[in-house]
PDB file of C-alpha atoms in Angstrom:
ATOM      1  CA  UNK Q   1       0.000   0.000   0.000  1.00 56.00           C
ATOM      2  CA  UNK Q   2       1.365   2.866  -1.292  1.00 60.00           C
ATOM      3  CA  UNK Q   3       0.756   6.495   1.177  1.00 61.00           C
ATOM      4  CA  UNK Q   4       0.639   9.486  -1.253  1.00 59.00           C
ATOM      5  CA  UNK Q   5       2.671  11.967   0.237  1.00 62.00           C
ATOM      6  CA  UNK Q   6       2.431  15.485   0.168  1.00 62.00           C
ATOM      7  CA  UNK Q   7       4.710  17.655  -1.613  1.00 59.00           C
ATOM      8  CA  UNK Q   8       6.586  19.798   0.998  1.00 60.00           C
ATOM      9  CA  UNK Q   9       7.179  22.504  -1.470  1.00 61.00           C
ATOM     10  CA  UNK Q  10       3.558  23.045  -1.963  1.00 67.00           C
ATOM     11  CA  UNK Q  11       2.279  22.649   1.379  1.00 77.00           C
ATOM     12  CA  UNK Q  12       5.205  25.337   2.805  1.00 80.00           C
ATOM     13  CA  UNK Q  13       3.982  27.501   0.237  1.00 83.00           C
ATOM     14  CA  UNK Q  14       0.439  26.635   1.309  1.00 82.00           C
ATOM     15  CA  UNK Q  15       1.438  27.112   4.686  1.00 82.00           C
ATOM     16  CA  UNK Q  16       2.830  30.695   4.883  1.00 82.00           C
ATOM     17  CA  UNK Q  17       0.043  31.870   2.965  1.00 84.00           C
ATOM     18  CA  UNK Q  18      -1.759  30.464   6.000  1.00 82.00           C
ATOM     19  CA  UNK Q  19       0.714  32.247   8.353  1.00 80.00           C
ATOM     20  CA  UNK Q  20       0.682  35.366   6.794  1.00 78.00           C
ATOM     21  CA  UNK Q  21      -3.681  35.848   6.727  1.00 79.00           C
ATOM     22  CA  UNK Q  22      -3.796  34.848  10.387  1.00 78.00           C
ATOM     23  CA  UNK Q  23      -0.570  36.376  12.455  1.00 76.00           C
ATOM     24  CA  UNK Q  24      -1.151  40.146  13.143  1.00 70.00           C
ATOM     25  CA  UNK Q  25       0.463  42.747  10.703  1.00 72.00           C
ATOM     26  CA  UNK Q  26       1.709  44.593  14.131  1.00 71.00           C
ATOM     27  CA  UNK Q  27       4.203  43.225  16.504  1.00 70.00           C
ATOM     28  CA  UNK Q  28       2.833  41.704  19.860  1.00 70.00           C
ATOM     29  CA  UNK Q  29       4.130  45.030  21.579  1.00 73.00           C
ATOM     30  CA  UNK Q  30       3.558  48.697  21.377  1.00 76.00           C
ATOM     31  CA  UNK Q  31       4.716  51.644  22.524  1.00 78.00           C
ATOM     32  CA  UNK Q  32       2.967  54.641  24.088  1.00 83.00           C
ATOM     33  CA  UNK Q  33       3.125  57.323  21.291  1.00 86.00           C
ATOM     34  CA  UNK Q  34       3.748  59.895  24.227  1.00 89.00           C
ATOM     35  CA  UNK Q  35       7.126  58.291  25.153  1.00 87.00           C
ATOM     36  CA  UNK Q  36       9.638  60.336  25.223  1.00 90.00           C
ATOM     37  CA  UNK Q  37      13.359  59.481  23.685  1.00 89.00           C
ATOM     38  CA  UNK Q  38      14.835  59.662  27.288  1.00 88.00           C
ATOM     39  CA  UNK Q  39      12.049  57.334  28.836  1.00 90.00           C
ATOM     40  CA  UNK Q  40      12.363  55.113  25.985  1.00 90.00           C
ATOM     41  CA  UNK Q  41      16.086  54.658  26.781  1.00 90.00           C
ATOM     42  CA  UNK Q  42      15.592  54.629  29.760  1.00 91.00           C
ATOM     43  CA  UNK Q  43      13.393  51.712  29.748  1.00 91.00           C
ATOM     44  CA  UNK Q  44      15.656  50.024  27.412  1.00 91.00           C
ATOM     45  CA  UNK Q  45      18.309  50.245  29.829  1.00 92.00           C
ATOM     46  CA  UNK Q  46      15.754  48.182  32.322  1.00 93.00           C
ATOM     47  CA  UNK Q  47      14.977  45.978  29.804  1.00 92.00           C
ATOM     48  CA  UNK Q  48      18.600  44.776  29.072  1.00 92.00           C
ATOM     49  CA  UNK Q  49      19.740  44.779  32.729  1.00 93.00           C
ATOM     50  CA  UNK Q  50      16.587  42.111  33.438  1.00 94.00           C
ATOM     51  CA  UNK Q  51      18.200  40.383  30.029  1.00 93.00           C
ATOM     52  CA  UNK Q  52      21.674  40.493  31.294  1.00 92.00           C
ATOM     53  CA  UNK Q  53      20.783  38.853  34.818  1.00 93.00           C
ATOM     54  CA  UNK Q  54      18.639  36.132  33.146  1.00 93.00           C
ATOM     55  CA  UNK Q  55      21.230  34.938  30.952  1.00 92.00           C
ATOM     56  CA  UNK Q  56      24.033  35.410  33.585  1.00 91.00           C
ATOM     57  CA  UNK Q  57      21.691  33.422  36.027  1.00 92.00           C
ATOM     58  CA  UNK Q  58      20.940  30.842  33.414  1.00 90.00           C
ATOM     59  CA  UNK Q  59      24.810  30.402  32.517  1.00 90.00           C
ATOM     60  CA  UNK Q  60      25.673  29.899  35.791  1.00 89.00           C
ATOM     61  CA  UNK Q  61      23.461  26.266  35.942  1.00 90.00           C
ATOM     62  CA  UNK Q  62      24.325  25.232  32.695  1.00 90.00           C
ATOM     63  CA  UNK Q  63      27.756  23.198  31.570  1.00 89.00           C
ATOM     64  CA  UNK Q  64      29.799  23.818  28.335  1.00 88.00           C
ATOM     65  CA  UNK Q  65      29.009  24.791  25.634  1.00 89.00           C
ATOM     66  CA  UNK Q  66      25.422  25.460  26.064  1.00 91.00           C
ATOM     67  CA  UNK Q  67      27.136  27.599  29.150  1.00 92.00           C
ATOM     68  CA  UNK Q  68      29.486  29.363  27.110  1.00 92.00           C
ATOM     69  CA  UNK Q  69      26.660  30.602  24.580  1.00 92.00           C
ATOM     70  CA  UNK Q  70      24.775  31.848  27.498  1.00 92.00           C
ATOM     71  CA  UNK Q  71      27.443  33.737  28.423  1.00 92.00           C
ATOM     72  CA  UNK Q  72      28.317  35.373  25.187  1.00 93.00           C
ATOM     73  CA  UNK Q  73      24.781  36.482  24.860  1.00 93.00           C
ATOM     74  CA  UNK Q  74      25.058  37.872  28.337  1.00 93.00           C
ATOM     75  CA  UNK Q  75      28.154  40.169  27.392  1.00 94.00           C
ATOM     76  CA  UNK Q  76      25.995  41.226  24.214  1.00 94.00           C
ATOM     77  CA  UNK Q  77      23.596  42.266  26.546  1.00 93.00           C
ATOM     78  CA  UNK Q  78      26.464  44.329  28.512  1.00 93.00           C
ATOM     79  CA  UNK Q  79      28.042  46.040  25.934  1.00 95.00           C
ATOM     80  CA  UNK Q  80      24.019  47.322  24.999  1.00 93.00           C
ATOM     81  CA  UNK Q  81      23.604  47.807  28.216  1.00 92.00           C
ATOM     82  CA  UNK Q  82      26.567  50.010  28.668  1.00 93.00           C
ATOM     83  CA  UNK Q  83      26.081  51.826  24.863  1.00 93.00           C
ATOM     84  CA  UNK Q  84      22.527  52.622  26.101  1.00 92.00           C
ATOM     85  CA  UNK Q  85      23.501  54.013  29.824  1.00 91.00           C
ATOM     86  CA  UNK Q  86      25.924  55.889  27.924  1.00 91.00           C
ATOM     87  CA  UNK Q  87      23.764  57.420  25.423  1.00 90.00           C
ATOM     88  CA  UNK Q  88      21.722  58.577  28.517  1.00 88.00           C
ATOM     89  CA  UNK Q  89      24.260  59.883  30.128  1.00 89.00           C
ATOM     90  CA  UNK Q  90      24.759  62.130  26.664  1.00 88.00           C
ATOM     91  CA  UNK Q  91      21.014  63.353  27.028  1.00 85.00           C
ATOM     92  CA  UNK Q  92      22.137  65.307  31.047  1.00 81.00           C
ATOM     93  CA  UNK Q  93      23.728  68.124  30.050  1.00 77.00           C
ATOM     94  CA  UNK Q  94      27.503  68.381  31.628  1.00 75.00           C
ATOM     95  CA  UNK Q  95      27.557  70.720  35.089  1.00 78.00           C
ATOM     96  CA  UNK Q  96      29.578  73.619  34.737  1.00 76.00           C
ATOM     97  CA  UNK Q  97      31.442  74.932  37.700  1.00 74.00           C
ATOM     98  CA  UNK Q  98      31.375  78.715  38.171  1.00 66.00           C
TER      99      UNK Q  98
END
């Protein structure tokens, strides 16, 4: 007995149509259209400290090399983390001393 299979090309075509009529146009997540550019970074600097302490709390349980990818995503999260502190910091003007 022979099964007729489908033809994988067809169906993933087939599929995405599917995909693409159903899932929202929009991401999952939006943003208050009153946020200001400080607030925003500032919350983005929230954001990626939670990130950073996940993945540093997840690499910490975890043996090589799943550890070791944890990790590097961790100091990805740093060096945003310290671009977007930074980039705040730019936003306070510097105190002059008269």
């Amino acid at each position: 007995m022979n099964k007729d299979a489908n033809d994988p090309t067809k169906d993933r075509a087939a599929f995405n149509r599917a995909i693409d009529h159903y899932l929202p146009t929009q991401g999952f997540h939006s943003i208050n259209e009153d946020l200001s550019f400080e607030d925003a970074l500032l919350y983005t600097a929230s954001l990626l400290d939670s990130a950073s302490a996940t993945a540093l709390d997840c690499g910490e349980t975890l043996d090589n090399p799943e550890r070791a990818k944890i990790l590097a995503v961790w100091h990805l999260l740093e060096i945003a983390k310290t671009t977007v502190d930074r980039s705040i910091e730019c936003l306070t003007p510097p105190k002059t001393t008269t």
